[in-house]
């Protein structure tokens, strides 16, 4: 399979987005696992390659141990592939962004630290929902900087979504409340709330997110917002600590892994899903409006193991 769709050289594909990872730690892995049953030293190499790919030291050790012990007669490469696939959290294959209560809008709250790609992901998600014929409202609840509101407006223009915004410095909870009001009044199908990037170590900012969640529950009880944690794939193992803290503060329902195109270490997917049991829902593979792909675990693992064009 080639890295891009031959019909459209600019189309984003999973294989294209994983080019670096496939050439990076996975290329080493494929080299070690491609031939006869690996010697003990080669298994050490497999463990190192997995660690280099950001799978995490402990997990890498566990994968190698289990793959070595597997007595199912499969090749070494196939055993490692099966062990990696087994780390991914179980999910409903039909999952999509849908309202929890029929007749109410789907509500998506997007959280994460600074610069991970939250606003960009919202623009891409808005475009995706618009393509599906849904009416989308973006809530500019990153009120820290005027530029953040403008950035969201630009994505709204590009994707054909509406924006609800207050002045810079406004209460994020009030913005989200108004956006829900607007969604009900206008019969919108989807509300996506942008939030200011925050360090997971800052308790008062994490409390603010919890407050936004309570406001959503008060305005639209039972709406069960999809709470997406946006993780920059180039962050490394610290991403796990971030995800854990956000999960404790707001209860995450999914992860969006951005900038997979910029890293050779796509193994962080396995660490996140294994440790948090929260599914990766989308992956970001570029800066463009179409560079967001739904995450398909089986295809992801297959693409990693493919040598590429
Ligand atoms: N290469 C690449 N860059 C991305 C991706 N997602 C976001 N970015 C870039 O990351 C930077 C920060 O994005 P932004 O959405 O402003 O992050 P925020 O602070 O979390 O809202 C911008 O330059 C984006 O273009 C991605 O999937 N791939
Ligand atoms: Mg932003």
Short mmCIF file of C-alpha atoms in Angstrom, two decimals, residues 76-280:
data_model
loop_
_atom_site.label_atom_id
_atom_site.label_comp_id
_atom_site.label_asym_id
_atom_site.label_seq_id
_atom_site.Cartn_x
_atom_site.Cartn_y
_atom_site.Cartn_z
CA UNK A 76 7.60 -13.83 16.03
CA UNK A 77 6.37 -10.79 14.10
CA UNK A 78 2.80 -12.01 14.24
CA UNK A 79 3.06 -12.69 17.99
CA UNK A 80 4.29 -9.16 18.69
CA UNK A 81 1.56 -7.77 16.49
CA UNK A 82 -1.08 -9.75 18.41
CA UNK A 83 0.29 -8.60 21.76
CA UNK A 84 0.25 -4.97 20.63
CA UNK A 85 -3.30 -5.27 19.32
CA UNK A 86 -4.41 -6.82 22.63
CA UNK A 87 -3.33 -3.68 24.49
CA UNK A 88 -5.91 -1.52 22.78
CA UNK A 89 -9.07 -0.86 24.77
CA UNK A 90 -12.22 -2.67 23.66
CA UNK A 91 -14.64 -0.46 21.74
CA UNK A 92 -17.90 -0.51 19.90
CA UNK A 93 -16.96 -0.65 16.20
CA UNK A 94 -20.04 1.44 15.39
CA UNK A 95 -19.09 4.25 17.74
CA UNK A 96 -19.54 7.76 16.37
CA UNK A 97 -20.22 11.24 17.70
CA UNK A 98 -23.92 11.02 18.50
CA UNK A 99 -26.21 12.66 21.02
CA UNK A 100 -26.74 10.83 24.31
CA UNK A 101 -30.37 11.97 24.39
CA UNK A 102 -32.43 11.84 21.20
CA UNK A 103 -33.40 15.35 20.11
CA UNK A 104 -30.55 16.99 22.02
CA UNK A 105 -27.33 18.16 20.43
CA UNK A 106 -24.15 16.11 20.64
CA UNK A 107 -21.80 17.94 22.99
CA UNK A 108 -18.07 17.67 22.65
CA UNK A 109 -15.73 19.20 25.21
CA UNK A 110 -12.13 19.43 24.02
CA UNK A 111 -9.41 19.59 26.68
CA UNK A 112 -5.64 19.32 26.98
CA UNK A 113 -2.42 21.22 27.65
CA UNK A 114 -1.26 24.18 25.54
CA UNK A 115 -0.42 23.79 21.89
CA UNK A 116 -1.43 20.16 21.50
CA UNK A 117 -3.81 20.93 18.63
CA UNK A 118 -7.16 21.41 20.35
CA UNK A 119 -8.42 24.29 18.21
CA UNK A 120 -7.13 22.71 15.00
CA UNK A 121 -8.82 19.42 15.90
CA UNK A 122 -12.07 21.28 16.55
CA UNK A 123 -11.86 22.84 13.08
CA UNK A 124 -11.30 19.40 11.55
CA UNK A 125 -14.13 17.85 13.59
CA UNK A 126 -16.47 20.68 12.62
CA UNK A 127 -15.69 20.08 8.95
CA UNK A 128 -16.29 16.35 9.38
CA UNK A 129 -19.67 16.94 11.02
CA UNK A 130 -20.65 19.53 8.41
CA UNK A 131 -19.82 17.06 5.64
CA UNK A 132 -22.26 14.68 7.33
CA UNK A 133 -24.89 17.39 7.00
CA UNK A 134 -25.01 18.40 10.67
CA UNK A 135 -25.38 21.93 12.02
CA UNK A 136 -22.39 22.77 14.19
CA UNK A 137 -21.84 25.46 16.84
CA UNK A 138 -18.37 26.11 18.20
CA UNK A 139 -18.14 27.50 21.75
CA UNK A 140 -15.14 29.78 22.23
CA UNK A 141 -14.49 28.83 25.84
CA UNK A 142 -10.77 29.48 25.49
CA UNK A 143 -11.23 33.04 26.66
CA UNK A 144 -7.62 33.61 27.78
CA UNK A 145 -6.51 35.36 24.61
CA UNK A 146 -8.39 37.29 21.93
CA UNK A 147 -6.27 35.47 19.35
CA UNK A 148 -7.68 32.13 20.48
CA UNK A 149 -11.23 33.33 19.77
CA UNK A 150 -10.15 34.62 16.34
CA UNK A 151 -8.44 31.32 15.56
CA UNK A 152 -11.67 29.46 16.33
CA UNK A 153 -13.66 31.90 14.17
CA UNK A 154 -11.33 31.24 11.26
CA UNK A 155 -11.89 27.48 11.60
CA UNK A 156 -15.64 28.09 11.82
CA UNK A 157 -15.55 30.06 8.55
CA UNK A 158 -13.53 27.34 6.86
CA UNK A 159 -15.80 24.54 8.02
CA UNK A 160 -19.17 26.27 7.83
CA UNK A 161 -19.90 26.25 11.56
CA UNK A 162 -21.36 28.99 13.80
CA UNK A 163 -19.48 30.44 16.76
CA UNK A 164 -20.68 31.54 20.17
CA UNK A 165 -18.09 33.78 21.80
CA UNK A 166 -17.84 36.30 24.61
CA UNK A 167 -15.19 38.95 25.19
CA UNK A 168 -11.66 37.85 26.07
CA UNK A 169 -11.40 37.10 29.79
CA UNK A 170 -15.04 35.98 30.07
CA UNK A 171 -16.09 32.99 32.15
CA UNK A 172 -15.69 29.83 30.03
CA UNK A 173 -18.70 28.28 31.73
CA UNK A 174 -20.93 31.16 30.65
CA UNK A 175 -19.74 30.80 27.04
CA UNK A 176 -20.58 27.10 27.03
CA UNK A 177 -23.98 27.76 28.62
CA UNK A 178 -24.81 30.32 25.92
CA UNK A 179 -23.62 27.96 23.20
CA UNK A 180 -25.99 25.27 24.49
CA UNK A 181 -28.83 27.80 24.57
CA UNK A 182 -28.03 28.78 20.99
CA UNK A 183 -27.90 25.13 19.93
CA UNK A 184 -31.34 24.47 21.40
CA UNK A 185 -32.79 27.67 19.91
CA UNK A 186 -31.35 27.06 16.44
CA UNK A 187 -31.81 23.30 16.41
CA UNK A 188 -28.08 22.66 16.00
CA UNK A 189 -26.89 19.06 16.01
CA UNK A 190 -23.42 19.43 17.47
CA UNK A 191 -21.74 21.79 19.95
CA UNK A 192 -17.96 21.65 20.20
CA UNK A 193 -16.37 23.60 23.06
CA UNK A 194 -12.80 24.82 22.79
CA UNK A 195 -11.02 25.32 26.10
CA UNK A 196 -7.82 27.07 27.10
CA UNK A 197 -4.77 24.85 27.30
CA UNK A 198 -3.81 24.20 30.88
CA UNK A 199 -1.13 22.38 32.72
CA UNK A 200 -2.56 19.33 34.40
CA UNK A 201 -0.67 20.33 37.55
CA UNK A 202 -2.66 23.56 38.04
CA UNK A 203 -5.53 22.54 40.32
CA UNK A 204 -7.66 25.68 39.97
CA UNK A 205 -7.64 25.40 36.17
CA UNK A 206 -8.60 21.77 36.37
CA UNK A 207 -11.45 22.77 38.72
CA UNK A 208 -12.61 25.25 36.09
CA UNK A 209 -13.01 22.39 33.60
CA UNK A 210 -14.98 20.39 36.14
CA UNK A 211 -17.22 23.43 36.54
CA UNK A 212 -17.82 23.61 32.78
CA UNK A 213 -18.90 19.98 32.90
CA UNK A 214 -21.36 20.73 35.72
CA UNK A 215 -22.78 23.64 33.73
CA UNK A 216 -23.40 21.34 30.76
CA UNK A 217 -25.14 18.85 33.04
CA UNK A 218 -27.31 21.61 34.49
CA UNK A 219 -28.34 23.06 31.11
CA UNK A 220 -28.83 19.73 29.34
CA UNK A 221 -29.19 16.97 31.95
CA UNK A 222 -28.12 13.53 30.80
CA UNK A 223 -26.35 14.88 27.74
CA UNK A 224 -23.16 12.97 28.64
CA UNK A 225 -20.68 15.17 26.79
CA UNK A 226 -17.99 13.50 24.78
CA UNK A 227 -14.89 14.73 26.58
CA UNK A 228 -11.93 14.45 24.25
CA UNK A 229 -8.40 14.77 25.52
CA UNK A 230 -6.07 16.10 22.85
CA UNK A 231 -2.61 14.65 23.16
CA UNK A 232 0.39 15.71 21.10
CA UNK A 233 2.01 12.44 19.97
CA UNK A 234 5.43 14.06 20.10
CA UNK A 235 5.14 14.65 23.87
CA UNK A 236 6.44 11.27 24.94
CA UNK A 237 5.64 9.44 28.13
CA UNK A 238 4.65 12.63 29.98
CA UNK A 239 1.48 12.45 27.92
CA UNK A 240 0.35 9.61 30.17
CA UNK A 241 0.60 11.76 33.29
CA UNK A 242 -1.34 14.51 31.53
CA UNK A 243 -4.09 12.15 30.44
CA UNK A 244 -4.39 10.68 33.94
CA UNK A 245 -4.78 14.11 35.56
CA UNK A 246 -7.37 15.29 33.05
CA UNK A 247 -9.24 12.03 33.45
CA UNK A 248 -9.42 12.52 37.21
CA UNK A 249 -10.57 16.14 36.86
CA UNK A 250 -13.21 15.81 34.14
CA UNK A 251 -13.67 12.15 33.23
CA UNK A 252 -12.36 11.63 29.71
CA UNK A 253 -14.35 9.62 27.19
CA UNK A 254 -11.82 9.61 24.38
CA UNK A 255 -8.40 10.69 23.17
CA UNK A 256 -7.39 12.51 20.01
CA UNK A 257 -3.75 11.87 19.21
CA UNK A 258 -2.42 14.74 17.12
CA UNK A 259 0.79 15.28 15.13
CA UNK A 260 1.29 11.58 14.43
CA UNK A 261 2.72 12.75 11.13
CA UNK A 262 5.51 14.57 13.02
CA UNK A 263 6.75 11.71 15.13
CA UNK A 264 8.52 8.40 14.61
CA UNK A 265 7.19 7.28 17.99
CA UNK A 266 3.57 6.35 17.40
CA UNK A 267 3.73 3.67 20.10
CA UNK A 268 2.25 6.07 22.67
CA UNK A 269 -1.18 4.87 21.45
CA UNK A 270 -0.57 1.51 23.11
CA UNK A 271 0.61 3.02 26.39
CA UNK A 272 -2.41 5.32 26.64
CA UNK A 273 -5.00 2.69 25.89
CA UNK A 274 -3.40 0.02 28.04
CA UNK A 275 -3.03 2.21 31.11
CA UNK A 276 -6.13 4.39 30.93
CA UNK A 277 -8.54 2.10 29.07
CA UNK A 278 -9.79 5.17 27.22
CA UNK A 279 -10.11 4.70 23.46
CA UNK A 280 -8.24 6.85 20.98
#
